[in-house]
Amino acid sequence: MNAPDAASGALPAQEVSLDVLHEKYAKGDERTIAEVQQRIARALAALEPAPQRADCERRFLWAQQQGFIPAGRIASAAGLGLRATLINCFVQPVGDAISGSDDGLPGIYTALSEAAETMRRGGGVGYDFSAIRPFGSKVAGTASRASGPVSYMEVFDASCRTVESAGARRGAQMGVLRVDHPDVERFIAAKDTGRFTNFNLSVGVTDAFMRAVEHDETFALVHAAEPGDEILSAGGHRREDGPWVYRQVRARELWESIMRSTYDHAEPGVLFIDRMNAENNLWYAEELRATNPCGEQPLPAYGCCDLGSLNLAAFVDAAFTPEASLDFARLREVATVAVRMLDLVLDATQWPLPQQAAEARAKRRIGLGFLGLGSALAMLGLRYDADDGRAMAARIATELRDAAYAASIDLAREKGAFPLFDADRYLQGQFIGRLPQALRDAIRAHGIRNSHLLSIAPTGTISLAFADNASNGIEPPYSWTYRRKKRTADGGTRSYEVSDHAWRLYRQLHGDAELPASFVTALEMRALDHLRMVEAVQPFIDTAISKTVNVPEDYPYDDFRDLYLEAWRAGLKGLATYRPNAVLGSVLSRADDAPVTPAGASPAPDDDPLRKRFEHRPLGELESVTSKIEYSTQEGRKTAYLTVSFLRADGVWESRPVTVERPFEFFMPANQRTGGHQWITASMRLLSMVARAGGPIARALADMREVVWEKGPVRCGHITREDGVRVPVYHDSEVAAIAFMLQRMLIRRGFLDEQGNQVPVGELALRLGQRMQGAGPQLQAETPAEPLPVMNGAKCPECGALALRKVDGCSRCASCHYVGECG
């Protein structure tokens, strides 16, 4: 990187920028940005006719030096001969069948296989799960009931967690469910307990639903699949136009549940799918049902997003002076070269699936956008949350649009229009109708190379590596200086001091002088100001904008609840929000957010997501409870003693002081640490680390319950059915059995609810107060409902227990009393 130069705005590299560059993008002997840029330029120019290659390589390198930054997959794989895709993200279709295809859509496990291959090659994946039949609907082929789309999402989540993408990049996923799907409430609540860590979730909202919200009307939840008998007897019926109505809901109540979940857990986001389709340039050739994982590209089945961004901070001249301006002529010239480069990426990439290659070649979608808007506005002396800042952003988007469309028209004259181009219908599109008449006339005369050209994506790591941490995409800076936690190759984390490019440049030019009024951060403005920026820019972007409205933890819900309704009224295609919360924590923390530790208390862990709200009490002793459990495996009966220690923490929740209790340590006595019990000790220590860090205990225990071993099921504990009968519970391993019993202990203590989900903070405080008064839940040992049989027989086909033996010539199960073949 360059040495400091006040005239050019060049600054020495930040440590985090160098680390990101070397870990993610610089390959082999590459050590500098210039070397990565040279590789990209050479790889793309090689696809041009031989006489043009040298000139194209020179121009491609120049465009990058001036501020064009190709997306991360291009930077990390172009020119390396890898069988990895240069495309960041895809949308994959999912049908209702288990395998094969259904109504032209691949079955669930076919789609799973396709997604795994896509992620293995380096691409993230978005899905619309709405075709999957709802929970409780009929499955005629097996005379059974469906488990619903949320259950199958667990399989996709596990696959994403397992498959490591090319270049050590974990896969990313977006799950979408239509708002009229009968399982939409399950979907909305899916991440309440920290599940689906490899998914972003968004509800696909229709205009009809939003009008029902406005007018406080009921709204039908419908699906093509026939409901089960219970649903039919409760009023389910078939509409004249074909779909089955499962039930009616009050639209405002459903909308409120979306808003509450988004406020509490930052998900689900919202996609306005009717707006996406109405504004689609290819309205005549495709239907949009989902987006890529970050939401900047609504895509059809097997569609891809081929992305790149202009660093707006690189186009500011005379920053922080009365003469500050943005060089629009240079921006247009760089954008022209960038369009050509992104078009070549479609030919240079390795496609994970042939369907993706065919889709891309038929439409040649690209997504040129920008990053550094927040930084550039500060350098120009304009506030992000003011009218003049929004006006500048709109002008930038307009100039970028016109330059990109003109470049694509020129490419069509040289190389031909995209195969599905139909001049009459293409020019009828709503977005195309807003282009200047000169561009519309040129499209009719010459065609256009790319069906879509513009997209504003999140640009976290490429901003760090290639733009000196200019602000991310369309976002304002989160903070001018902050600490960033980054995962390391060994699975740990490292904390960096990071500064925004505009802040660093101002300090270089003006030392410790007070920051101008143009320096405004994400948390210093109203949520509505975030929305207004998207409203100002969206009319000039033909796909979509990835925008997260960051609000502080204490942002009032009453000010938040109508944000998405305003977004729909403003004509946006979607929106996501983030408010720091105990389930998710935060990757970023402002440098001035260090917690204050009470005298005599141990410091809160650095990554404790509750540290801003709850400080550990200086306790002389922890309060601990112990439970004796018995379980039975193929090897015989076993006894274990589990101990959980609890810590009390004081803080403020929803403007009132509260005290809560949470687990602090998990323990098994040392005399059990023999032979195969070493893994138990390791598990207890890891759970204790999660607890001490304020992490998601509910999720950790749920993950442990998914562990399977080869020795067969384990019987441990019991549950009470609705008819009052207590029945034994089987688990897939000893790990799962131990996790079940720890879960039961925390349920009886009141830390988890009956389903094993995290109890909200307000309820935790209430339960602790009741228990201190002798009225709350008390922990008592849970004893088996009946003697536990030694499980050393064959596997029972009815209950799965290893308790099937021949008795009087018949196969009988000692667990569930199943009687099988005799004689």
Coordinates of C-alpha atoms in Angstrom, one line a residue, residues 405-677:
Y405 CA -26.5 1.3 -19.2
A406 CA -24.5 3.2 -21.9
A407 CA -21.6 0.8 -21.4
S408 CA -23.8 -2.3 -21.7
I409 CA -25.4 -0.9 -24.9
D410 CA -21.9 -0.4 -26.4
L411 CA -21.1 -4.0 -25.4
A412 CA -24.2 -5.2 -27.2
R413 CA -23.1 -3.4 -30.4
E414 CA -19.7 -5.2 -30.1
K415 CA -20.6 -8.6 -28.7
G416 CA -24.4 -8.9 -29.0
A417 CA -27.4 -8.5 -26.7
F418 CA -28.3 -11.1 -24.0
P419 CA -30.2 -14.0 -25.6
L420 CA -33.6 -13.4 -23.9
F421 CA -33.6 -9.7 -25.0
D422 CA -36.9 -8.7 -26.5
A423 CA -36.8 -4.9 -27.3
D424 CA -40.6 -4.3 -27.2
R425 CA -41.2 -6.1 -23.9
Y426 CA -37.9 -5.0 -22.3
L427 CA -38.7 -1.4 -22.9
Q428 CA -42.1 -1.8 -21.2
G429 CA -40.4 -2.4 -17.9
Q430 CA -41.1 0.0 -15.1
F431 CA -37.4 0.7 -14.4
I432 CA -36.4 0.9 -18.0
G433 CA -39.3 3.5 -18.4
R434 CA -37.4 5.8 -16.1
L435 CA -34.2 5.8 -18.2
P436 CA -33.3 8.9 -20.2
Q437 CA -34.9 8.8 -23.7
A438 CA -31.5 8.7 -25.4
L439 CA -30.7 5.4 -23.6
R440 CA -34.1 3.9 -24.4
D441 CA -33.7 4.8 -28.0
A442 CA -30.2 3.2 -28.1
I443 CA -31.5 0.0 -26.4
R444 CA -34.2 -0.3 -29.1
A445 CA -31.6 0.3 -31.9
H446 CA -28.7 -1.8 -30.6
G447 CA -30.0 -4.0 -27.7
I448 CA -28.2 -4.3 -24.4
R449 CA -25.6 -6.8 -23.3
N450 CA -26.8 -7.3 -19.7
S451 CA -30.4 -7.7 -18.5
H452 CA -29.6 -6.0 -15.1
L453 CA -26.6 -3.9 -14.3
L454 CA -26.9 -2.3 -10.8
S455 CA -26.8 -3.6 -7.3
I456 CA -25.6 -2.2 -4.0
A457 CA -24.2 -5.0 -1.9
P458 CA -22.6 -5.2 1.6
T459 CA -18.8 -4.9 1.2
G460 CA -17.4 -5.6 4.6
T461 CA -14.1 -7.4 3.9
I462 CA -13.4 -5.9 0.5
S463 CA -13.8 -2.4 2.1
L464 CA -11.3 -3.4 4.7
A465 CA -8.8 -5.0 2.3
F466 CA -9.0 -2.7 -0.7
A467 CA -10.5 0.6 0.5
D468 CA -8.9 1.4 3.8
N469 CA -12.2 0.6 5.6
A470 CA -14.3 3.1 3.7
S471 CA -17.8 2.6 4.9
N472 CA -19.7 -0.5 3.9
G473 CA -21.9 -0.3 0.8
I474 CA -24.7 2.2 1.2
E475 CA -24.3 2.2 5.0
P476 CA -23.1 5.1 7.2
P477 CA -20.1 4.2 9.4
Y478 CA -21.1 2.1 12.4
S479 CA -18.5 4.2 14.3
W480 CA -15.5 6.2 13.3
T481 CA -13.3 4.1 15.4
Y482 CA -14.2 0.7 16.8
R483 CA -13.0 -2.7 17.8
R484 CA -13.7 -5.5 15.4
K485 CA -13.7 -9.2 16.3
K486 CA -12.5 -11.5 13.5
R487 CA -12.4 -15.2 13.4
T488 CA -9.0 -16.8 13.0
A489 CA -8.0 -19.9 11.1
D490 CA -7.8 -21.9 14.4
G491 CA -11.4 -21.1 15.2
G492 CA -10.6 -18.4 17.7
T493 CA -11.2 -14.7 17.5
R494 CA -8.8 -11.7 17.3
S495 CA -9.7 -8.1 18.2
Y496 CA -8.5 -5.1 16.2
E497 CA -8.7 -1.4 16.6
V498 CA -10.2 -0.2 13.3
S499 CA -10.8 3.3 12.0
D500 CA -13.0 4.6 9.1
H501 CA -11.1 6.0 6.1
A502 CA -12.7 9.5 6.4
W503 CA -11.8 9.7 10.1
R504 CA -8.2 8.7 9.4
L505 CA -7.8 11.2 6.6
Y506 CA -9.3 14.0 8.7
R507 CA -6.9 13.3 11.5
Q508 CA -4.0 13.2 9.1
L509 CA -5.0 16.6 7.7
H510 CA -6.3 18.3 10.9
G511 CA -4.9 16.5 13.9
D512 CA -7.1 16.4 17.0
A513 CA -9.4 19.2 15.8
E514 CA -13.1 18.7 16.5
L515 CA -14.9 16.6 13.9
P516 CA -17.1 18.5 11.5
A517 CA -20.9 18.1 11.7
S518 CA -20.8 15.9 8.6
F519 CA -19.4 13.1 10.8
V520 CA -22.5 11.2 11.7
T521 CA -22.7 7.5 12.5
A522 CA -25.3 4.8 12.1
L523 CA -26.4 4.9 15.8
E524 CA -26.6 8.7 15.9
M525 CA -29.4 9.0 13.5
R526 CA -33.1 8.0 13.4
A527 CA -34.1 4.7 11.9
L528 CA -36.3 6.7 9.5
D529 CA -33.2 8.5 8.2
H530 CA -31.6 5.1 7.2
L531 CA -34.8 4.3 5.3
R532 CA -34.9 7.7 3.6
M533 CA -31.4 7.1 2.1
V534 CA -32.6 3.8 0.5
E535 CA -35.7 5.6 -0.7
A536 CA -33.5 8.3 -2.4
V537 CA -31.3 5.7 -4.2
Q538 CA -33.6 2.8 -5.0
P539 CA -35.3 4.4 -8.1
F540 CA -31.9 4.3 -9.8
I541 CA -30.9 0.7 -9.0
D542 CA -32.4 -1.9 -11.2
T543 CA -32.1 -4.9 -8.7
A544 CA -31.9 -4.0 -5.0
I545 CA -30.0 -2.5 -2.1
S546 CA -28.7 -4.4 0.9
K547 CA -29.4 -2.1 3.8
T548 CA -29.4 -2.8 7.5
V549 CA -30.9 -0.2 9.7
N550 CA -28.7 -0.2 12.8
V551 CA -30.4 1.1 15.9
P552 CA -29.1 1.2 19.5
E553 CA -30.2 -1.4 22.0
D554 CA -32.4 1.1 23.8
Y555 CA -34.2 2.3 20.7
P556 CA -37.9 2.5 21.6
Y557 CA -40.1 -0.2 20.0
D558 CA -42.9 2.3 19.4
D559 CA -40.4 4.2 17.1
F560 CA -39.4 1.0 15.4
R561 CA -42.6 -0.8 14.8
D562 CA -43.8 1.2 11.7
L563 CA -40.4 1.2 10.0
Y564 CA -41.2 -1.6 7.6
L565 CA -44.6 -0.3 6.9
E566 CA -42.9 3.0 5.9
A567 CA -40.5 1.1 3.7
W568 CA -43.4 -0.5 1.8
R569 CA -45.1 2.8 1.4
A570 CA -41.8 4.3 0.1
G571 CA -41.6 1.6 -2.6
L572 CA -38.6 -0.3 -1.3
K573 CA -37.9 -3.9 -2.2
G574 CA -36.9 -5.0 1.2
L575 CA -35.2 -4.0 4.5
A576 CA -33.3 -5.5 7.4
T577 CA -32.7 -4.1 10.8
Y578 CA -30.2 -4.8 13.6
R579 CA -30.5 -3.9 17.3
P580 CA -27.9 -5.4 19.6
N581 CA -29.5 -8.3 21.6
A582 CA -28.5 -11.1 24.0
V583 CA -29.1 -13.8 21.4
L584 CA -26.8 -12.4 18.6
G585 CA -24.3 -10.2 20.4
S586 CA -22.3 -8.1 18.1
V587 CA -19.2 -8.4 15.8
L588 CA -18.4 -4.7 16.3
S589 CA -18.2 -2.7 19.5
R590 CA -17.4 1.0 19.7
A591 CA -14.0 1.8 21.2
D592 CA -15.7 3.8 24.0
D593 CA -18.1 0.9 24.9
A594 CA -15.8 -0.7 27.5
P595 CA -17.8 -2.1 30.4
V596 CA -17.5 -0.7 33.9
T597 CA -16.8 -3.5 36.4
P598 CA -18.0 -3.1 40.0
A599 CA -15.3 -3.0 42.6
G600 CA -14.3 -6.5 43.8
A601 CA -15.9 -8.2 40.8
S602 CA -14.3 -10.2 38.1
P603 CA -14.3 -8.4 34.7
A604 CA -17.1 -9.6 32.4
P605 CA -15.8 -11.7 29.5
D606 CA -14.9 -9.6 26.4
D607 CA -17.4 -11.3 24.3
D608 CA -20.3 -11.4 26.8
P609 CA -23.3 -10.1 24.8
L610 CA -25.0 -8.9 28.0
R611 CA -22.1 -7.0 29.3
K612 CA -23.6 -3.5 28.5
R613 CA -26.7 -4.4 30.5
F614 CA -25.6 -6.8 33.2
E615 CA -22.6 -6.8 35.5
H616 CA -21.6 -9.8 37.7
R617 CA -22.4 -9.4 41.3
P618 CA -19.4 -9.9 43.6
L619 CA -20.6 -13.2 45.2
G620 CA -18.7 -15.1 47.8
E621 CA -20.1 -18.4 46.6
L622 CA -22.0 -19.6 43.6
E623 CA -25.4 -21.3 44.1
S624 CA -25.2 -24.8 42.8
V625 CA -27.7 -27.6 42.3
T626 CA -27.0 -31.3 41.6
S627 CA -29.2 -33.9 40.0
K628 CA -28.7 -37.7 39.9
I629 CA -29.6 -39.3 36.6
E630 CA -29.8 -42.8 35.4
Y631 CA -29.7 -43.9 31.9
S632 CA -29.4 -47.2 30.0
T633 CA -27.3 -48.0 26.9
Q634 CA -26.3 -51.2 25.1
E635 CA -23.4 -51.5 27.6
G636 CA -25.8 -51.5 30.6
R637 CA -27.2 -49.1 33.2
K638 CA -25.2 -46.0 34.2
T639 CA -25.5 -43.4 36.9
A640 CA -24.3 -39.8 36.7
Y641 CA -24.4 -36.7 38.9
L642 CA -24.7 -33.4 37.1
T643 CA -24.1 -30.1 38.8
V644 CA -25.0 -26.6 37.5
S645 CA -23.8 -23.5 39.3
F646 CA -25.7 -20.2 38.9
L647 CA -24.6 -16.6 38.9
R648 CA -26.8 -13.5 39.6
A649 CA -26.4 -10.4 37.5
D650 CA -27.8 -6.9 38.0
G651 CA -28.7 -4.5 35.2
V652 CA -31.3 -2.5 33.4
W653 CA -33.9 -4.0 31.1
E654 CA -36.5 -1.8 29.2
S655 CA -35.6 1.2 31.4
R656 CA -36.0 -0.7 34.8
P657 CA -33.5 -2.3 37.1
V658 CA -33.7 -6.1 37.2
T659 CA -31.7 -9.0 38.6
V660 CA -31.5 -12.2 36.6
E661 CA -29.9 -15.6 37.2
R662 CA -28.0 -17.6 34.6
P663 CA -25.8 -20.7 34.5
F664 CA -22.2 -20.1 35.2
E665 CA -20.6 -23.5 35.4
F666 CA -21.4 -27.1 34.5
F667 CA -19.7 -30.0 36.3
M668 CA -19.5 -33.8 36.6
P669 CA -17.6 -35.2 39.6
A670 CA -14.0 -36.3 39.0
N671 CA -14.6 -40.0 39.8
Q672 CA -16.6 -40.3 36.6
R673 CA -13.7 -39.3 34.4
T674 CA -12.5 -42.7 33.3
G675 CA -12.4 -44.4 30.0
G676 CA -15.1 -43.0 27.7
H677 CA -16.1 -40.2 30.1

